[in-house]
């Protein structure tokens, strides 16, 4: 095991963490039915490595019930934002773990109902008392049964009992936006029960996850941390030669590159299939390759074993420019920050050059053996999202449209004329069950054009939308090249004769087309009709929201103390190139 995966490494590093005022902050609680020594230090170090300021609470040994059921517990006084509830099957089943057949089938079925209710009530109690998101580990399905090979013939055997508990907990809580499940059985399957569970450590200290595998388990926990704080990556940028196919197209030629048909070629096909699956769920793909454009595009469009085709890429840079220049251009064309990129390139010199110039980009250290590429990709925990929305699934087509927009803009030449010919339409919609997950996602992930950078979970957006003193609306943007989806959000607080803008943001992919102006213009017009005299908003600067810094001032707002203020009797900015649609 590598040093950075060794628990001793994390215990030492935890001591060296110094207080920093980091932009990302999270309060994490760890509650468990067994010894959790080492978990807290490991998660703090991993958070610090991700530039997350992490405060932690660790419940006393097997005291999770007392922590959860006592409203005055230290757990609630800690005010967790994210709670990991880590339960083990031995504890939950008690002696029935060893003697499941000492009770009747009907009693075993009743046991399932009791345990599901107990765990579900714990989850609901945490959320009601703290509004914390809960990450529950499901129960490990035993690999051993006292009935041996006859276990499969036994009605409602011990394995089925545990599967039923897991399934019913998921079903009972499927509509709870603040619950997520960490699949512990998947973790066991990946690493092996004999590795994860050590009888010696269990007997000496009731450790249900061995010391050697605690860092790996915390890696699984970090998937949820990344998603909660919104630091997931959006785009995979790929080299071509010896990255998407074996060999060099300019030297080996179309017929001699390795892609399918042999062991090396099949490894690249597998890698592409994994990339395609991510692309279909909303991760953008882009090409950054030093190559002859026509040779490379011939492979992409015509090679029979090529999995990824031209339409799978949101941006294509095949030229002789250096990789850093191309990454800047990809960032500009896609309108997303460099910190959203993961870069795959087989050449260590290119990788080191990008690392030295663009430390925001996650550069993957690819080995020379292409058989490991697919595994490296699937092990990465940087693409996680608490919920994959319909907008995510459409993102591939949206960025294909973006690529065509760039091509169209370059063809037209004049930007104002380009905007006139785009046929942009903005549909303003009230938050509803369909749009709330996307609105939450935008507040969590949007950094560049985000005036206050307030982060809200789904349940908070839902609560705001039910509040008669708030306005929660989103903007769906389309043009001649297709639907951009829900890309703008504002949340407004009504206070007497003035409205206060709590949140105003726009997805990076549509910045600069006037959508932000039309959103604010129609909001002011609405306020004027309701006899509201002033609209106020703050700009809270961060390291990333510089593009929004002058928005209020340029629109006509005047600075008054900490607020930017607009008198609704003032003239409102008009935009002729955008058609505004209001969906009541």
XYZ file of C-alpha atoms in Angstrom, residues 288-291 317-327 329 350 353:
18
model
C -6.239 18.562 -26.683
C -3.844 16.944 -29.141
C -0.730 17.848 -31.115
C -1.604 16.295 -34.444
C -8.275 21.345 -30.244
C -6.160 19.342 -32.679
C -3.228 21.537 -33.691
C 0.459 22.115 -32.977
C -0.024 24.550 -30.104
C 1.266 23.649 -26.649
C -1.148 21.926 -24.274
C -1.440 24.886 -21.906
C -2.483 27.279 -24.679
C -5.094 24.786 -25.835
C -6.428 24.300 -22.308
C -8.814 28.103 -25.254
C 3.154 17.409 -21.359
C 4.207 21.277 -18.242
